[in-house]
PDB file of C-alpha atoms in Angstrom:
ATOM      1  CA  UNK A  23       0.000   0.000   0.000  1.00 75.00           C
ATOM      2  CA  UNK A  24       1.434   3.263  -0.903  1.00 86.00           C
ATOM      3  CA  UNK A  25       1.558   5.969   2.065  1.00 91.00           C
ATOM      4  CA  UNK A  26       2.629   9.338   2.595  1.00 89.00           C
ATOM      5  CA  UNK A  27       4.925   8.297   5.364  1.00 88.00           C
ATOM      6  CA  UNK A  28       6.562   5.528   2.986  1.00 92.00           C
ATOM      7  CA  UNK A  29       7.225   7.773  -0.179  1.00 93.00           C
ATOM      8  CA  UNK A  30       8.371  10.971   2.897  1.00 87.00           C
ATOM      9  CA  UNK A  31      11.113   8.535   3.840  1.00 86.00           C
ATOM     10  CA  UNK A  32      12.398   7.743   0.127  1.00 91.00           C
ATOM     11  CA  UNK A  33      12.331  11.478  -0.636  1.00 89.00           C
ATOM     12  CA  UNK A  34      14.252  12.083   2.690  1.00 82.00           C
ATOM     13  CA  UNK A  35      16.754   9.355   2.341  1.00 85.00           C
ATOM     14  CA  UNK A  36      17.370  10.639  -1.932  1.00 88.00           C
ATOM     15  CA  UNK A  37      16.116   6.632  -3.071  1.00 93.00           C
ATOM     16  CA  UNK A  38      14.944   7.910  -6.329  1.00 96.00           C
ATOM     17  CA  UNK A  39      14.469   4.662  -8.071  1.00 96.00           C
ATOM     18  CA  UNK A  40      12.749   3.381  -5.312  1.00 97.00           C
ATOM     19  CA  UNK A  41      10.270   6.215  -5.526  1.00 97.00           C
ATOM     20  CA  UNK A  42       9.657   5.912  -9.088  1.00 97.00           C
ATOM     21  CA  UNK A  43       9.036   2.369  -8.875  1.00 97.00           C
ATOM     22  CA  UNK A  44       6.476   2.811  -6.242  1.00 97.00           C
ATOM     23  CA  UNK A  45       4.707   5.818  -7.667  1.00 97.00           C
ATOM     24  CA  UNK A  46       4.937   3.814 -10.952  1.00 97.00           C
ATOM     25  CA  UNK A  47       3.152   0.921  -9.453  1.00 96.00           C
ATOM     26  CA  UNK A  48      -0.226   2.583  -8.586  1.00 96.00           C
ATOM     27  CA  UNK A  49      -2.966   4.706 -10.650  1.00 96.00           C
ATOM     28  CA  UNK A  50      -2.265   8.387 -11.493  1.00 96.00           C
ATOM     29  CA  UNK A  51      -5.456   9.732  -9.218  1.00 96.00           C
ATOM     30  CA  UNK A  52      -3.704   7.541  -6.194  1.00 96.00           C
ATOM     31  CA  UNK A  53      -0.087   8.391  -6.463  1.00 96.00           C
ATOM     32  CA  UNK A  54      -1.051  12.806  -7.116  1.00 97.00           C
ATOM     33  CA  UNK A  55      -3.075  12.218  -3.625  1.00 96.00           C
ATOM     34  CA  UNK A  56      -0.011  10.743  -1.855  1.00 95.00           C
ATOM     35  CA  UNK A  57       2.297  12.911  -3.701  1.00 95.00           C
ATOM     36  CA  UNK A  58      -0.009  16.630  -2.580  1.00 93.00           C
ATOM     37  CA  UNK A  59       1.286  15.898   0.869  1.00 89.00           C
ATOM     38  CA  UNK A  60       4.849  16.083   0.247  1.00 90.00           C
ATOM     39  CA  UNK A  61       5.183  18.969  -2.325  1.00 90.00           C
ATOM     40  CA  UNK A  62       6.239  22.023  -0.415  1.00 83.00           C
ATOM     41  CA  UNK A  63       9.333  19.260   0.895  1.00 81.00           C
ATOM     42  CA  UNK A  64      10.282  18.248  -2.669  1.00 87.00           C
ATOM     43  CA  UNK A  65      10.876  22.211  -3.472  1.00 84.00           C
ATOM     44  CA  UNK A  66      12.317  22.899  -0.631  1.00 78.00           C
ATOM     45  CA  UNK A  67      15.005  20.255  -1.356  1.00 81.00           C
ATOM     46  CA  UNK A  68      14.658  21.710  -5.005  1.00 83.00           C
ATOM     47  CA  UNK A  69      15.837  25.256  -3.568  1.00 76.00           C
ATOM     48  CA  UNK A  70      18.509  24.020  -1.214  1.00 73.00           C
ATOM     49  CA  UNK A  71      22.142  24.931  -2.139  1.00 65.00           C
ATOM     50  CA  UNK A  72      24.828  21.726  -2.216  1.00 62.00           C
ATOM     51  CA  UNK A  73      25.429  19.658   0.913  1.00 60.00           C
ATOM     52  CA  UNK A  74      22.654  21.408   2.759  1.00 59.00           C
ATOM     53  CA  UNK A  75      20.889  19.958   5.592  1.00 61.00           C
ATOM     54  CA  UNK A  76      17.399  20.695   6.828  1.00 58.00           C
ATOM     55  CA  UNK A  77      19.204  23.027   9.913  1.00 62.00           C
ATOM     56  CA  UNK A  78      21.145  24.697   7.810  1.00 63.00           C
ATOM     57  CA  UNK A  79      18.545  25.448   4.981  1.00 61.00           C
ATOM     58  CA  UNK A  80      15.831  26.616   7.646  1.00 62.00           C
ATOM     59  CA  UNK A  81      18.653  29.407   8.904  1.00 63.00           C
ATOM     60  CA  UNK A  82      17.873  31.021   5.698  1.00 61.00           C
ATOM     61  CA  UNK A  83      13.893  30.031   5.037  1.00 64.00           C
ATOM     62  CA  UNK A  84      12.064  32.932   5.597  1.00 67.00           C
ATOM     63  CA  UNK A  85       9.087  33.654   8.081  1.00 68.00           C
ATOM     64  CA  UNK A  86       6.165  33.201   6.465  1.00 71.00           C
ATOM     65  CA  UNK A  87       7.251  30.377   4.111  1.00 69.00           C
ATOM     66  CA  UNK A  88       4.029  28.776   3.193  1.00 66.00           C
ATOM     67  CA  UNK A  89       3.490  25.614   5.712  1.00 65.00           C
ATOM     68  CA  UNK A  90       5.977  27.220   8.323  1.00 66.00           C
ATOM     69  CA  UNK A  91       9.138  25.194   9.805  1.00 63.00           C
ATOM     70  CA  UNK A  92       7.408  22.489  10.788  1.00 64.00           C
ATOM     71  CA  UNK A  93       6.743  20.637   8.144  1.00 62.00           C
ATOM     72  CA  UNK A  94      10.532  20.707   7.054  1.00 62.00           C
ATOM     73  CA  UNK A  95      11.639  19.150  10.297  1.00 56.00           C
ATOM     74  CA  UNK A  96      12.994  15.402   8.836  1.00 56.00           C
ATOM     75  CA  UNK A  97      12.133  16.431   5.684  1.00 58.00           C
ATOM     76  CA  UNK A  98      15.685  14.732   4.418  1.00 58.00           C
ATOM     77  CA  UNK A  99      18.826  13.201   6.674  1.00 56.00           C
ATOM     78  CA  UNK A 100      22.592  14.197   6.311  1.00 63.00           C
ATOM     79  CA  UNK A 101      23.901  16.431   2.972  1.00 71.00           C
ATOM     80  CA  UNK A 102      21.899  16.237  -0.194  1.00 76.00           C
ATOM     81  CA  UNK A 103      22.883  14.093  -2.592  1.00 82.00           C
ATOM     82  CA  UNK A 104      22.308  14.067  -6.449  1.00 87.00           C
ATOM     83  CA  UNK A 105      19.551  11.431  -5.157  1.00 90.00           C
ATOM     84  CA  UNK A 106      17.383  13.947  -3.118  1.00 88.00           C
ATOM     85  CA  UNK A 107      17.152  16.356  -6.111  1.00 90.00           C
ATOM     86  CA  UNK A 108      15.610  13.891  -8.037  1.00 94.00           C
ATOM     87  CA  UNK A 109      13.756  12.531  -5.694  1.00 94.00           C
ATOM     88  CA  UNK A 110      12.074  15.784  -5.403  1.00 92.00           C
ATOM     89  CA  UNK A 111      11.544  16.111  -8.881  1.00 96.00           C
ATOM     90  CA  UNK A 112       9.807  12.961  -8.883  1.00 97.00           C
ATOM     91  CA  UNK A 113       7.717  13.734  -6.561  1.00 96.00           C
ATOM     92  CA  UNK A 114       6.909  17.072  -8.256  1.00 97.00           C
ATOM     93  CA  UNK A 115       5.779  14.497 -11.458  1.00 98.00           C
ATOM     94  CA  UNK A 116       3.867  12.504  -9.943  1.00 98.00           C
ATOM     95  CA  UNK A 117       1.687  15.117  -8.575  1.00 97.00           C
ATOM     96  CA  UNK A 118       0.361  16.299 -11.518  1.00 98.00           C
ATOM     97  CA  UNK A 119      -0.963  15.500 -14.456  1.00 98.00           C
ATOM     98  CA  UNK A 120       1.163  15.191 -17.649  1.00 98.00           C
ATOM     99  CA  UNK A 121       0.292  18.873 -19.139  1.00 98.00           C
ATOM    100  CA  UNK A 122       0.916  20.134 -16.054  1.00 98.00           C
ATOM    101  CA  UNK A 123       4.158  17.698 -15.347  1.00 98.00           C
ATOM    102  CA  UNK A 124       5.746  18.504 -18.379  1.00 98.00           C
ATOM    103  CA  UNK A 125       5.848  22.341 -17.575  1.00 97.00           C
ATOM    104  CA  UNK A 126       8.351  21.342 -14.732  1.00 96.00           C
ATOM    105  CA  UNK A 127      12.146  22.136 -15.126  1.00 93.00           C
ATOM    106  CA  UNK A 128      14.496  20.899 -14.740  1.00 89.00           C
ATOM    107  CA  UNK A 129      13.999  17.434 -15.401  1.00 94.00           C
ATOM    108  CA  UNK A 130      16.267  15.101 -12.901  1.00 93.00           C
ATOM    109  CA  UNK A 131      20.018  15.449 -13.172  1.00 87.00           C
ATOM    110  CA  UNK A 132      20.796  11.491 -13.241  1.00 91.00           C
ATOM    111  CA  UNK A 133      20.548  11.177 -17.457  1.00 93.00           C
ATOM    112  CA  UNK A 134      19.754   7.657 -16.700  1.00 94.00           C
ATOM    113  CA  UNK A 135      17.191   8.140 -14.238  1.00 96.00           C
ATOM    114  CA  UNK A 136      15.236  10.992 -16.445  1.00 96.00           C
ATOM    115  CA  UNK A 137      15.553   8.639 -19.689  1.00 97.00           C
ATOM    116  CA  UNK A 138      13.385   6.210 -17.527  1.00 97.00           C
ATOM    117  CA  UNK A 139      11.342   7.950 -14.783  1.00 98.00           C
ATOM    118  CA  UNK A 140       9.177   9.960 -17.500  1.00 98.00           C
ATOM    119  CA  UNK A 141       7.930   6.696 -19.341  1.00 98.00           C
ATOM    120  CA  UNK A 142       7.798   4.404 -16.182  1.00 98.00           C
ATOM    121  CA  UNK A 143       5.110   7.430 -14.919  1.00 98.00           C
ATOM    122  CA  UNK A 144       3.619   8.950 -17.886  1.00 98.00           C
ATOM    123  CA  UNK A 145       4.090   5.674 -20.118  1.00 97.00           C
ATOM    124  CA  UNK A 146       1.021   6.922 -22.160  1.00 97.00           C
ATOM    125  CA  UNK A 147       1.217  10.563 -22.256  1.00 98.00           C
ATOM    126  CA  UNK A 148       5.176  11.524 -23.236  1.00 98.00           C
ATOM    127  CA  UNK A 149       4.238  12.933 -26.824  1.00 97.00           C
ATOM    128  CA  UNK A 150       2.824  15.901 -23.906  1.00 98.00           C
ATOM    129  CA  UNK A 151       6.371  16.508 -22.597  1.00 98.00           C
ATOM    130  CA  UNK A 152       8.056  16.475 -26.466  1.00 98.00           C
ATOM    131  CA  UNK A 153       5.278  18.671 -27.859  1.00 98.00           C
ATOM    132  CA  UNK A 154       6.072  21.148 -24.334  1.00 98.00           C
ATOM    133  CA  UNK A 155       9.780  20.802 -24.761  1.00 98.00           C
ATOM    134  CA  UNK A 156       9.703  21.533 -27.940  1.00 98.00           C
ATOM    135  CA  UNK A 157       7.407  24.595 -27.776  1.00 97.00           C
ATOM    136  CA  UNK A 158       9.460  25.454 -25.042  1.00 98.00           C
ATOM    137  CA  UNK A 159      12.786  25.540 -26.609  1.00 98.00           C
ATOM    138  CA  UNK A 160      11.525  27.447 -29.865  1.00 97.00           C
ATOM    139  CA  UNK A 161      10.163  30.347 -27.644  1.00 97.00           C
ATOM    140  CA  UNK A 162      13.422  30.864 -25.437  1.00 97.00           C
ATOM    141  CA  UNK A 163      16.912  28.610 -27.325  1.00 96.00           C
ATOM    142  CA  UNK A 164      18.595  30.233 -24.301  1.00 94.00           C
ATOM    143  CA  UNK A 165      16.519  29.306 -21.385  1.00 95.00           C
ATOM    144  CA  UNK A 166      19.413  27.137 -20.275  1.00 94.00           C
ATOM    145  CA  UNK A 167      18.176  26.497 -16.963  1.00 92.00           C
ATOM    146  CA  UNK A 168      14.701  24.917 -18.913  1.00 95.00           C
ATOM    147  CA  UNK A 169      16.042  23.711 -21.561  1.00 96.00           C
ATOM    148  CA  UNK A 170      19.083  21.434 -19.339  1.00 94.00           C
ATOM    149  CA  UNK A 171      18.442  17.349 -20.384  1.00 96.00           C
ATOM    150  CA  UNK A 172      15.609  17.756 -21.996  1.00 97.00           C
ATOM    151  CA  UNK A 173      16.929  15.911 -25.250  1.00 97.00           C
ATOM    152  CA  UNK A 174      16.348  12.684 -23.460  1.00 98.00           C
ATOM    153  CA  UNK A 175      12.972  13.071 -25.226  1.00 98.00           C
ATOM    154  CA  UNK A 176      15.268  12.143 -28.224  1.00 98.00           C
ATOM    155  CA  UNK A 177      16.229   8.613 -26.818  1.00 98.00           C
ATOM    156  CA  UNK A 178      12.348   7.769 -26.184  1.00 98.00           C
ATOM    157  CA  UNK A 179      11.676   8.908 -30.114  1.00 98.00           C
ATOM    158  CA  UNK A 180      14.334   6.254 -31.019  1.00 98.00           C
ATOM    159  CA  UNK A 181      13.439   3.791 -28.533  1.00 97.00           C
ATOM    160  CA  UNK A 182       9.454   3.737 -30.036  1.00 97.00           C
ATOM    161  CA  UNK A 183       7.843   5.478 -26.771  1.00 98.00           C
ATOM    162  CA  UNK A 184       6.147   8.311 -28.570  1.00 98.00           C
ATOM    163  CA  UNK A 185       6.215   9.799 -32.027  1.00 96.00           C
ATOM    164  CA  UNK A 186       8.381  12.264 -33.228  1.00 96.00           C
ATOM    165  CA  UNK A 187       7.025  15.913 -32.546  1.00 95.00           C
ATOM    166  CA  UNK A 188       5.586  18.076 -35.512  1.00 94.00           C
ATOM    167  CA  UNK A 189       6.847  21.115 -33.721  1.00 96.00           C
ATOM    168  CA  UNK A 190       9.756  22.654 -35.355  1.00 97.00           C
ATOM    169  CA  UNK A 191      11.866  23.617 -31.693  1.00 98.00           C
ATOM    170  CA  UNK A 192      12.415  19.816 -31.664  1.00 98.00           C
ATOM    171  CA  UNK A 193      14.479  20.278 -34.524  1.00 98.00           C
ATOM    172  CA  UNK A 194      15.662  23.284 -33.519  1.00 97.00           C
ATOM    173  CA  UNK A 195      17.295  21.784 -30.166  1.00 97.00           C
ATOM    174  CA  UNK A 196      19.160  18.905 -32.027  1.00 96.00           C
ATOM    175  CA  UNK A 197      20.988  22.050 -34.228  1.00 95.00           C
ATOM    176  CA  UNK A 198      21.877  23.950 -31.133  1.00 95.00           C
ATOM    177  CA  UNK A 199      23.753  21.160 -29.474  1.00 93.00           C
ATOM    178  CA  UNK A 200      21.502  20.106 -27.437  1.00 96.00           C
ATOM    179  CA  UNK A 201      21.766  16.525 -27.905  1.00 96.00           C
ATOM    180  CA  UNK A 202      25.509  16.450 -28.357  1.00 95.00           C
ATOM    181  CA  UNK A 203      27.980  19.692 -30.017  1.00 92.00           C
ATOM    182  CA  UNK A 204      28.098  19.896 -33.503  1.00 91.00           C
ATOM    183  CA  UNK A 205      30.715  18.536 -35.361  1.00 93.00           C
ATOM    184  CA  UNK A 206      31.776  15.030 -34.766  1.00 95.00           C
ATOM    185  CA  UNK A 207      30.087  15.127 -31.651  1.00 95.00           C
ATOM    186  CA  UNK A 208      26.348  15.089 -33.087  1.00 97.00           C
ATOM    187  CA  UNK A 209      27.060  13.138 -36.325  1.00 97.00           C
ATOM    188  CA  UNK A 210      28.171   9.953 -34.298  1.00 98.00           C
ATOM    189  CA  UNK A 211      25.103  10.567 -31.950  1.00 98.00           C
ATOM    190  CA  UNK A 212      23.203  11.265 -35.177  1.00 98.00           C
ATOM    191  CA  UNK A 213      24.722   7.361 -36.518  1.00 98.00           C
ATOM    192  CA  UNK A 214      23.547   6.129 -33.586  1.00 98.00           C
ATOM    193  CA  UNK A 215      20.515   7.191 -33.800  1.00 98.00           C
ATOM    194  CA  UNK A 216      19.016   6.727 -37.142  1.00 98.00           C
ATOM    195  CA  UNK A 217      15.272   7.013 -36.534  1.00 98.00           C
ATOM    196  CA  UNK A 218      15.778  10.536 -35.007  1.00 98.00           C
ATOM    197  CA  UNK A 219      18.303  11.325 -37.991  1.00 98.00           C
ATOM    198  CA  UNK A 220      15.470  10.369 -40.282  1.00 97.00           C
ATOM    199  CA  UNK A 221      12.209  12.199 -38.884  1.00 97.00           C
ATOM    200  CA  UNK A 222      13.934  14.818 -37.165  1.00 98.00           C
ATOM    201  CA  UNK A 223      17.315  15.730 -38.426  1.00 98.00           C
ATOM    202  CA  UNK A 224      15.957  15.462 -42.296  1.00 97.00           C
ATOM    203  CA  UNK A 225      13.632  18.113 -41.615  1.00 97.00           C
ATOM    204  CA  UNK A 226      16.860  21.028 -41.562  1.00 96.00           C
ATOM    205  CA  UNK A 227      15.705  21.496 -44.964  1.00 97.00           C
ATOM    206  CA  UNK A 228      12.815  22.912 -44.040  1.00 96.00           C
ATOM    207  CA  UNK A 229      13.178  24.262 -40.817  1.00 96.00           C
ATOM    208  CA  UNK A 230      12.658  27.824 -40.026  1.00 95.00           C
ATOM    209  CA  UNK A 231      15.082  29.706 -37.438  1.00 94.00           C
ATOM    210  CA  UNK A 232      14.457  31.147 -34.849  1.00 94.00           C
ATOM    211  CA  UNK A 233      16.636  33.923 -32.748  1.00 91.00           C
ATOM    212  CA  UNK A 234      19.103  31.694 -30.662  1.00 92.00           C
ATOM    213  CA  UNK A 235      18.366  28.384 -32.848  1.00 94.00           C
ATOM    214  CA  UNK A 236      19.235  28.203 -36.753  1.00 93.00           C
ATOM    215  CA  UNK A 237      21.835  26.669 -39.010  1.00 94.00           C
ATOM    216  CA  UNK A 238      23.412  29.933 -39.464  1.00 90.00           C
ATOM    217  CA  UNK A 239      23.863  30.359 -35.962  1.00 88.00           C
ATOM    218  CA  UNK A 240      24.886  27.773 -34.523  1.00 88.00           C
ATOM    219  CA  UNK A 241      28.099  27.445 -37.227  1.00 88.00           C
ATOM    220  CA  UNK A 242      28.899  30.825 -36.316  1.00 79.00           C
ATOM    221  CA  UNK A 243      29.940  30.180 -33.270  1.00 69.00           C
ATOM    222  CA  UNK A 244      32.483  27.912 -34.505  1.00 63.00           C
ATOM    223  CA  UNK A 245      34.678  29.229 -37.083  1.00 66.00           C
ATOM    224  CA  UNK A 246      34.713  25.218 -38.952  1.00 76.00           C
ATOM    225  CA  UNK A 247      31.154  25.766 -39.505  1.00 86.00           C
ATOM    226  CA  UNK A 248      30.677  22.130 -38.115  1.00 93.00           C
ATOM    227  CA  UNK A 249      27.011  21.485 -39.320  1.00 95.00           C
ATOM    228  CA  UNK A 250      28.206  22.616 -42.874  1.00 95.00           C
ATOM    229  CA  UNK A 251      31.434  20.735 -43.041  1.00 94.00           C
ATOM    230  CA  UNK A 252      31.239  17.856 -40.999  1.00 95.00           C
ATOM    231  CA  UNK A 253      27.521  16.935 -39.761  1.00 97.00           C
ATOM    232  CA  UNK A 254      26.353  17.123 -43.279  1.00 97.00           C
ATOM    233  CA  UNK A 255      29.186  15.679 -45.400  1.00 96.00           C
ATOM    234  CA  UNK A 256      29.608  13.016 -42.613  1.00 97.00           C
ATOM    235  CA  UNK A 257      26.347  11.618 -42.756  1.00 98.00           C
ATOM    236  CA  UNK A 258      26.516  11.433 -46.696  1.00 97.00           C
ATOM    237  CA  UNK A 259      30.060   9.818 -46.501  1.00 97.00           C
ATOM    238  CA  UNK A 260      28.306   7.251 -43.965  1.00 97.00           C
ATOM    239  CA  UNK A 261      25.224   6.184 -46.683  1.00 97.00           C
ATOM    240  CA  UNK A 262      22.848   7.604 -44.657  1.00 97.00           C
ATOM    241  CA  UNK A 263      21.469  10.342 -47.241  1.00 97.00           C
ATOM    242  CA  UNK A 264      22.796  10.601 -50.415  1.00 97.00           C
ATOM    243  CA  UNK A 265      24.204  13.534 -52.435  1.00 96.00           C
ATOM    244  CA  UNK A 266      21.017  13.418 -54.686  1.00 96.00           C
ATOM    245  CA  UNK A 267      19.121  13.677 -51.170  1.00 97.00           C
ATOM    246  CA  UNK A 268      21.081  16.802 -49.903  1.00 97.00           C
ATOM    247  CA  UNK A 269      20.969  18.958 -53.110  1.00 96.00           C
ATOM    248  CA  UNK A 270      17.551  18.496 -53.751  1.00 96.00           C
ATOM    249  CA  UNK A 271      17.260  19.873 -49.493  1.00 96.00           C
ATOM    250  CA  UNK A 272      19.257  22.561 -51.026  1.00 96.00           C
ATOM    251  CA  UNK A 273      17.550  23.328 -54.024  1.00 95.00           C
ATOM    252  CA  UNK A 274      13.712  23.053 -51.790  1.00 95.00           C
ATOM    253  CA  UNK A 275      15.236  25.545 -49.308  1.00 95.00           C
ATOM    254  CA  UNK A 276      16.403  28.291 -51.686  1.00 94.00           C
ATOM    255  CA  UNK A 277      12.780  28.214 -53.709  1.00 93.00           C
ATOM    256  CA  UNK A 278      11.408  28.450 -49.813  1.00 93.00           C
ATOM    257  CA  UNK A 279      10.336  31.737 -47.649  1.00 92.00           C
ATOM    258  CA  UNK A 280      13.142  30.855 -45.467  1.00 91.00           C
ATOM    259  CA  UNK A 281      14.670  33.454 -43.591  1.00 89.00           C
ATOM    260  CA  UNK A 282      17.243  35.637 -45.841  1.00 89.00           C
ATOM    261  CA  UNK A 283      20.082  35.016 -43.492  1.00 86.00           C
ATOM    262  CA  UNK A 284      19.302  31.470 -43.256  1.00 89.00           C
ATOM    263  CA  UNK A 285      18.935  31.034 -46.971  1.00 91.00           C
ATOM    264  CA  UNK A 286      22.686  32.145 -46.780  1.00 92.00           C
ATOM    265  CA  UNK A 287      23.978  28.923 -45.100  1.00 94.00           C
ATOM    266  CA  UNK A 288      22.172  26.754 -48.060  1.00 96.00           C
ATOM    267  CA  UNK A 289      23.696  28.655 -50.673  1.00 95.00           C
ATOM    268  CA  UNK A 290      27.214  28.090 -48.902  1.00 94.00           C
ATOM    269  CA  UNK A 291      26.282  24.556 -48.494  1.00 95.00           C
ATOM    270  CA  UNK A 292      25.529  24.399 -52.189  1.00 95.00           C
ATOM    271  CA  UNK A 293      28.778  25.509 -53.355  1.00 94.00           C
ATOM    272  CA  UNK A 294      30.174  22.765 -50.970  1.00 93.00           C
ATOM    273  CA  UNK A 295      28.288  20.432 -53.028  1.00 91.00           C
ATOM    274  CA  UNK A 296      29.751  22.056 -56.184  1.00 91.00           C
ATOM    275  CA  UNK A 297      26.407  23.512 -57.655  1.00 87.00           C
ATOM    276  CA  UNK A 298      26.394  25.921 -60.369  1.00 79.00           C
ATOM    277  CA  UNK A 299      27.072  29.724 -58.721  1.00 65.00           C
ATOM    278  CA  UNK A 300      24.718  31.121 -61.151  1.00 39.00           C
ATOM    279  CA  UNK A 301      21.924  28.298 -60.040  1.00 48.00           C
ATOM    280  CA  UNK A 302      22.629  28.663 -56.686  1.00 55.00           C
ATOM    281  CA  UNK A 303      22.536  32.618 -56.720  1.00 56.00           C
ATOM    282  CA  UNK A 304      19.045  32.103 -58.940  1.00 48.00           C
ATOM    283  CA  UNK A 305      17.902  30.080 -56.120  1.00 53.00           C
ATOM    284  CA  UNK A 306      18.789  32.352 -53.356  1.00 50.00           C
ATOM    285  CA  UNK A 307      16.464  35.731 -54.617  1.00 52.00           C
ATOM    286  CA  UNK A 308      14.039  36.089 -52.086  1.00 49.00           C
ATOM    287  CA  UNK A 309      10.471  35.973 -53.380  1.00 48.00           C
ATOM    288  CA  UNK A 310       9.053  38.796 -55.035  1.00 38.00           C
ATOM    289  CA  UNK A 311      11.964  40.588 -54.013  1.00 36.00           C
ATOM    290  CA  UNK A 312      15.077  40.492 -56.792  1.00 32.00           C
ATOM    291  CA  UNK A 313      17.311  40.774 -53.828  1.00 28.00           C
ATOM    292  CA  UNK A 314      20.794  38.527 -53.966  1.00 30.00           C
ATOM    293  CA  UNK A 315      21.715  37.246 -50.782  1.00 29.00           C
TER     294      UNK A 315
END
């Protein structure tokens, strides 16, 4: 039977696991209701610095902290561990229901734990946490703090747990270096991962930038232009898309409404590929406009 005093002493002792596996084992309605009771513990653990201990963090809580002292007093034993964090987190989950769940950051810092904990509780509901992730990261590229392991939604695309996201930010995270850095960094992840490479990745074509998050800018901040000259090339020299694949991407994104600036990285990716200057140039007016780029 699953009681508040049983899941208090998990969250208090940082057994993470052990709290997932219980909160996994019961109905949603049954573990929020156990969960309600321990919420205003879980942030306090959330807002306590490194090695803090429930004497030392009450020195600094303040007054009229909602709740009051008391209901910190064994709230966790001895310095907090990577554990208690996500222990708190998971209690914060579990709480709610998935719209709301997926609206809190961040997710647990144990990568293994967070590539887990989300499908063992939400095993149905995880395209809500892509779809918010990915909305998320589109509207703010460099809301670090928000945006910190969320591409472990990536590994649950791959592993068949929920469909790929329409939303472009999902895209727009594995360009940024979210997953891994670009360069040889992301095109072995990318290998690795060829159902993401495929639904996700292919869509760069097509993809429109945002501030923080396009092609463009994300090989600007690395004079190699890694996405250019190595992600690209590298999967083609692998057999994962072909030549015939990429300059027809090209040619698509030069006819589109794309972003001027970010029609710029296509054309330079077209000379790479050895088109015709004059084609590519043709390519790269903007609509209605007669301007070069």
């Amino acid at each position: 039977m699953l009681t508040v005093d049983s899941l208090r002493n998990l969250l208090a002792t940082g057994r993470s696991g052990d709290l997932a596996a219980r909160l996994a084992s019961v109905e949603p309605y049954e573990r929020r209701a156990a969960c309600k009771p321990l919420v205003g513990q879980a942030k306090a653990i959330l807002c306590a610095s490194s090695a803090s201990t429930v004497t030392s963090w009450l020195r600094d809580l303040r007054a009229d902290y909602p709740g009051g002292y008391a209901q910190f007093v064994d709230a966790w034993t001895g310095p907090l561990e990577l554990g208690h964090w996500d222990a708190a987190t998971t209690v914060l989950l579990a709480s709610k229901v998935p719209a709301q769940a997926a609206k809190v950051w961040p997710i647990p810092e144990d990568r293994s734990f967070s590539q887990w904990v989300y499908p063992a509780l939400f095993p149905n509901d995880l395209i809500a946490f892509v779809d918010q992730w990915s909305s998320d990261f589109a509207a703010n590229p460099k809301n670090w703090d928000r945006n910190r392991g969320r591409a472990v939604m990536y590994e649950w695309i791959e592993e068949g747990l929920v469909e790929a996201p329409h939303h472009d930010g999902a895209v727009l995270m594995l360009i940024s270096g979210w997953a891994d850095r670009p360069g040889k960094p992301l095109l072995y992840w990318l290998l690795a991962r060829p159902k993401v490479t495929r639904v996700l990745f292919a869509r760069l074509f097509t993809t429109r930038g945002v501030k923080g998050a396009s092609l463009r800018q994300s090989d600007r901040s690395d004079v190699n232009d890694p996405l250019r000259t190595v992600v690209v090339p590298g999967l083609v020299e692998a057999g994962v898309w072909s030549r015939s694949f990429v300059v027809q991407g090209v040619e698509s994104a030069l006819r589109s409404d794309l972003p001027a600036y970010q029609r710029r990285w296509f054309v330079q990716l077209g000379a790479d590929l050895g088109l015709p200057a004059a084609g590519t140039t043709a390519l790269a007016r903007s609509p209605g406009s007669g301007v070069v780029l």
